[in-house]
Amino acid sequence: MDLPTMEDSKIIFALDVYDRDTGIELAKNLADQVFAIKVNWPIILENGIKIISELSKYSKIICDFKLADVENTDKLITEKVAQYGAWGIISHAFTGIKSLRAVVKSAGQMKVFSVVSMSQESYIDNVYDKLVDDSLKAGVFGLVAPANRPDRLKKIRDISGDIKIIAPGVGAQGGNIISAIMAGADYIIIGRSIYDSPDPIGAIKKFNDEATKL
Ligand code: NUP
């Protein structure tokens, strides 16, 4: 499938809106400026899972469903998401390697990303190294780690080799793109600073310029 997505962009746009038309319009207008678009529960809950196929016409779609269940339930959800043409899916890692392996096994062509640390403090802060270890053993494609906590991000990069890291927390959550990339992020996830901007295309262009300065 030929997508207009800009392969050299380091931005993953977090499309956290409810409304279908708003979501489609943003995806259409911004797809050629971003590496991928990430959807979360808001747009799915409002419009159903078919919205993944609709949005996939414009960009690679990563489903941020943060799977966190026993292996069979995670497998059932992952298989269903794959049927709708998502490019990637995000799972939690704290449920353990059995669940992570089930997600990787049932993902088919989809890339699996696992959350090893969050952009706000949480109980998984105490075990991020184990979560990285399990994620690597399970064979995930990439990790989710915080852009707005560069010290933590750097520690994660140091123990993860060259696996892809996608990092939320820039803009609305206080992080900045340069320190996140310097700490080891490959792609930066940005939502509100783009879709709440009066000029979303201009906002993405600014972030792209900043990211490519390095
Ligand atoms: O630790 C995380 N923090 C986080 O914000 C893991 C995430 N997946 N996210 C997601 O990234 C969050 O759910 C939202 O979709 C996006 C950040 O959006 P914003 O804070 O830039 O609006």
CSV table of C-alpha atoms and ligand atoms in Angstrom, one decimal:
chain,number,residue,atom,x,y,z
A,1,MET,CA,0.0,0.0,0.0
A,2,ASP,CA,1.4,3.4,-1.0
A,3,LEU,CA,1.0,5.8,2.0
A,4,PRO,CA,1.9,9.5,1.9
A,5,THR,CA,3.7,9.1,5.3
A,6,MET,CA,7.0,10.9,5.6
A,7,GLU,CA,9.5,8.1,6.4
A,8,ASP,CA,12.2,10.6,7.7
A,9,SER,CA,9.9,12.3,10.2
A,10,LYS,CA,10.5,11.5,13.9
A,11,ILE,CA,7.0,12.4,14.9
A,12,ILE,CA,4.2,10.1,15.7
A,13,PHE,CA,0.9,12.0,15.9
A,14,ALA,CA,-1.3,11.0,18.8
A,15,LEU,CA,-4.8,11.4,17.4
A,16,ASP,CA,-6.7,11.6,20.7
A,17,VAL,CA,-10.0,13.0,19.5
A,18,TYR,CA,-13.5,11.4,19.7
A,19,ASP,CA,-15.1,12.8,16.5
A,20,ARG,CA,-14.7,10.8,13.3
A,21,ASP,CA,-14.7,13.7,10.9
A,22,THR,CA,-12.2,15.7,12.9
A,23,GLY,CA,-10.0,12.6,13.1
A,24,ILE,CA,-10.2,11.8,9.4
A,25,GLU,CA,-9.6,15.5,8.5
A,26,LEU,CA,-6.5,15.7,10.8
A,27,ALA,CA,-5.2,12.4,9.4
A,28,LYS,CA,-5.6,13.5,5.8
A,29,ASN,CA,-4.0,16.8,6.4
A,30,LEU,CA,-1.1,15.7,8.6
A,31,ALA,CA,-0.2,12.2,7.3
A,32,ASP,CA,2.6,13.3,4.9
A,33,GLN,CA,4.3,15.2,7.8
A,34,VAL,CA,4.5,12.3,10.3
A,35,PHE,CA,6.1,8.9,10.6
A,36,ALA,CA,2.8,7.4,11.8
A,37,ILE,CA,-0.5,8.2,13.6
A,38,LYS,CA,-1.3,6.7,17.0
A,39,VAL,CA,-4.9,6.1,18.0
A,40,ASN,CA,-6.0,5.5,21.6
A,41,TRP,CA,-9.4,4.5,23.0
A,42,PRO,CA,-11.2,7.8,22.6
A,43,ILE,CA,-11.7,7.6,18.8
A,44,ILE,CA,-12.3,3.8,18.9
A,45,LEU,CA,-14.9,4.0,21.7
A,46,GLU,CA,-16.8,6.7,19.7
A,47,ASN,CA,-16.6,5.1,16.3
A,48,GLY,CA,-15.8,1.4,16.6
A,49,ILE,CA,-12.8,-0.5,15.4
A,50,LYS,CA,-13.5,0.1,11.7
A,51,ILE,CA,-12.0,3.5,12.1
A,52,ILE,CA,-8.6,1.8,12.1
A,53,SER,CA,-9.1,0.7,8.5
A,54,GLU,CA,-10.4,4.2,7.5
A,55,LEU,CA,-7.4,5.9,9.0
A,56,SER,CA,-5.0,3.4,7.6
A,57,LYS,CA,-5.7,4.8,4.1
A,58,TYR,CA,-3.8,7.9,5.1
A,59,SER,CA,-1.0,6.7,7.4
A,60,LYS,CA,0.5,3.8,9.4
A,61,ILE,CA,-1.7,3.4,12.4
A,62,ILE,CA,-0.4,2.4,15.8
A,63,CYS,CA,-3.1,1.3,18.2
A,64,ASP,CA,-2.3,2.4,21.7
A,65,PHE,CA,-4.5,-0.1,23.5
A,66,LYS,CA,-2.0,-0.8,26.3
A,67,LEU,CA,-2.9,-4.5,26.5
A,68,ALA,CA,-2.7,-5.7,30.1
A,69,ASP,CA,-4.4,-9.0,30.5
A,70,VAL,CA,-3.8,-12.7,30.6
A,71,GLU,CA,-2.3,-14.2,27.5
A,72,ASN,CA,-5.5,-15.5,25.9
A,73,THR,CA,-7.4,-12.2,26.2
A,74,ASP,CA,-4.4,-10.2,24.9
A,75,LYS,CA,-4.2,-12.6,22.0
A,76,LEU,CA,-7.9,-12.2,21.1
A,77,ILE,CA,-7.6,-8.4,21.1
A,78,THR,CA,-4.4,-8.4,19.1
A,79,GLU,CA,-5.8,-10.7,16.4
A,80,LYS,CA,-8.9,-8.5,16.1
A,81,VAL,CA,-6.8,-5.3,15.8
A,82,ALA,CA,-4.6,-7.0,13.1
A,83,GLN,CA,-7.7,-7.8,11.0
A,84,TYR,CA,-8.4,-4.1,10.6
A,85,GLY,CA,-5.0,-3.3,9.1
A,86,ALA,CA,-3.2,-1.5,12.0
A,87,TRP,CA,0.5,-1.1,11.5
A,88,GLY,CA,1.4,-1.4,15.2
A,89,ILE,CA,0.0,-2.1,18.6
A,90,ILE,CA,1.1,-1.1,22.1
A,91,SER,CA,1.0,-3.5,25.0
A,92,HIS,CA,1.9,-3.1,28.6
A,93,ALA,CA,4.8,-5.2,29.7
A,94,PHE,CA,4.0,-5.5,33.5
A,95,THR,CA,1.7,-8.4,32.9
A,96,GLY,CA,4.8,-10.5,32.2
A,97,ILE,CA,6.5,-12.3,29.4
A,98,LYS,CA,3.7,-14.8,28.8
A,99,SER,CA,1.3,-12.1,27.8
A,100,LEU,CA,4.0,-10.3,25.8
A,101,ARG,CA,4.8,-13.4,23.9
A,102,ALA,CA,1.2,-14.0,23.1
A,103,VAL,CA,0.9,-10.5,21.7
A,104,VAL,CA,4.0,-10.9,19.6
A,105,LYS,CA,2.9,-14.3,18.3
A,106,SER,CA,-0.7,-13.2,17.4
A,107,ALA,CA,0.4,-9.8,15.9
A,108,GLY,CA,1.1,-11.1,12.4
A,109,GLN,CA,2.6,-8.3,10.4
A,110,MET,CA,1.9,-5.7,13.1
A,111,LYS,CA,4.7,-4.2,15.0
A,112,VAL,CA,4.4,-4.7,18.8
A,113,PHE,CA,5.6,-1.9,21.2
A,114,SER,CA,5.7,-2.5,24.9
A,115,VAL,CA,5.4,0.1,27.7
A,116,VAL,CA,8.5,-0.1,29.9
A,117,SER,CA,8.1,3.3,31.7
A,118,MET,CA,5.5,5.9,31.7
A,119,SER,CA,5.5,9.7,31.2
A,120,GLN,CA,4.2,10.1,34.7
A,121,GLU,CA,5.4,8.4,37.8
A,122,SER,CA,3.9,4.9,38.3
A,123,TYR,CA,4.5,1.7,40.1
A,124,ILE,CA,6.3,0.2,37.0
A,125,ASP,CA,9.1,2.7,37.7
A,126,ASN,CA,10.5,0.2,40.1
A,127,VAL,CA,10.8,-2.6,37.5
A,128,TYR,CA,11.6,-0.9,34.2
A,129,ASP,CA,14.8,-2.9,33.8
A,130,LYS,CA,12.9,-6.2,34.1
A,131,LEU,CA,10.3,-4.9,31.7
A,132,VAL,CA,13.0,-4.1,29.1
A,133,ASP,CA,14.5,-7.5,29.6
A,134,ASP,CA,11.2,-9.3,29.2
A,135,SER,CA,10.3,-7.2,26.2
A,136,LEU,CA,13.6,-8.0,24.4
A,137,LYS,CA,13.2,-11.7,25.2
A,138,ALA,CA,9.6,-11.7,23.9
A,139,GLY,CA,10.8,-10.2,20.6
A,140,VAL,CA,8.8,-6.9,20.5
A,141,PHE,CA,9.6,-4.5,17.7
A,142,GLY,CA,10.0,-1.4,20.0
A,143,LEU,CA,9.5,0.1,23.4
A,144,VAL,CA,7.5,3.0,24.8
A,145,ALA,CA,9.5,5.2,27.2
A,146,PRO,CA,9.0,8.7,28.5
A,147,ALA,CA,10.3,11.7,26.5
A,148,ASN,CA,9.6,14.0,29.4
A,149,ARG,CA,11.9,12.0,31.8
A,150,PRO,CA,15.2,12.0,29.8
A,151,ASP,CA,17.3,10.5,32.6
A,152,ARG,CA,15.0,7.6,32.7
A,153,LEU,CA,14.8,7.4,28.9
A,154,LYS,CA,18.6,7.3,28.7
A,155,LYS,CA,18.8,4.5,31.3
A,156,ILE,CA,16.3,2.5,29.1
A,157,ARG,CA,18.3,3.2,25.9
A,158,ASP,CA,21.5,2.1,27.6
A,159,ILE,CA,20.1,-1.4,28.4
A,160,SER,CA,18.0,-1.8,25.2
A,161,GLY,CA,20.6,-2.0,22.4
A,162,ASP,CA,19.3,-0.5,19.2
A,163,ILE,CA,15.6,-1.4,19.5
A,164,LYS,CA,13.2,1.3,18.4
A,165,ILE,CA,12.0,3.6,21.2
A,166,ILE,CA,8.9,5.7,20.8
A,167,ALA,CA,8.5,8.4,23.4
A,168,PRO,CA,5.5,10.4,24.6
A,169,GLY,CA,5.5,13.4,26.9
A,170,VAL,CA,6.6,16.3,24.6
A,171,GLY,CA,4.7,19.5,24.8
A,172,ALA,CA,1.6,19.2,27.0
A,173,GLN,CA,3.4,16.9,29.4
A,174,GLY,CA,6.4,19.2,29.6
A,175,GLY,CA,9.1,17.3,27.7
A,176,ASN,CA,11.1,18.7,24.8
A,177,ILE,CA,12.0,17.0,21.6
A,178,ILE,CA,15.7,17.6,21.6
A,179,SER,CA,16.5,16.2,25.0
A,180,ALA,CA,14.3,13.2,24.2
A,181,ILE,CA,16.1,12.4,21.0
A,182,MET,CA,19.5,13.0,22.7
A,183,ALA,CA,18.5,10.5,25.4
A,184,GLY,CA,17.8,7.9,22.9
A,185,ALA,CA,14.2,8.2,21.5
A,186,ASP,CA,13.8,7.2,17.8
A,187,TYR,CA,10.3,8.7,17.5
A,188,ILE,CA,8.4,11.3,19.5
A,189,ILE,CA,4.7,10.9,20.2
A,190,ILE,CA,2.9,14.2,20.3
A,191,GLY,CA,-0.9,14.8,20.7
A,192,ARG,CA,-2.3,17.9,22.3
A,193,SER,CA,0.4,20.3,21.1
A,194,ILE,CA,-0.6,19.4,17.6
A,195,TYR,CA,-4.4,18.8,17.6
A,196,ASP,CA,-5.1,21.6,20.0
A,197,SER,CA,-3.0,24.1,18.0
A,198,PRO,CA,-4.9,26.6,15.8
A,199,ASP,CA,-2.4,25.5,13.1
A,200,PRO,CA,-1.7,21.7,13.4
A,201,ILE,CA,0.3,21.6,10.2
A,202,GLY,CA,2.5,24.5,11.3
A,203,ALA,CA,2.9,22.8,14.7
A,204,ILE,CA,4.1,19.6,13.1
A,205,LYS,CA,6.4,21.4,10.8
A,206,LYS,CA,8.0,23.1,13.8
A,207,PHE,CA,8.5,19.8,15.6
A,208,ASN,CA,9.9,18.2,12.4
A,209,ASP,CA,12.4,21.1,12.0
A,210,GLU,CA,13.5,20.8,15.6
A,211,ALA,CA,14.0,17.0,15.3
A,212,THR,CA,16.0,17.2,12.1
A,213,LYS,CA,18.3,19.9,13.5
A,214,LEU,CA,20.1,17.2,15.5
B,1,NUP,O1,3.6,6.8,29.3
B,1,NUP,C1,2.8,7.1,28.4
B,1,NUP,N1,2.4,8.4,28.3
B,1,NUP,C2,1.5,8.9,27.3
B,1,NUP,O2,1.2,10.0,27.3
B,1,NUP,C3,2.4,6.2,27.4
B,1,NUP,C4,1.5,6.7,26.4
B,1,NUP,N2,1.1,5.8,25.5
B,1,NUP,N3,1.1,8.0,26.4
B,1,NUP,C5,0.2,8.4,25.3
B,1,NUP,O3,0.9,9.3,24.5
B,1,NUP,C6,-1.1,9.1,25.8
B,1,NUP,O4,-2.1,8.2,26.0
B,1,NUP,C7,-1.4,10.0,24.6
B,1,NUP,O5,-2.1,9.3,23.6
B,1,NUP,C8,0.0,10.4,24.1
B,1,NUP,C9,0.5,11.7,24.6
B,1,NUP,O6,-0.3,12.8,24.2
B,1,NUP,P1,-0.1,14.3,24.6
B,1,NUP,O7,0.3,14.3,26.1
B,1,NUP,O8,1.1,14.8,23.7
B,1,NUP,O9,-1.4,15.0,24.3
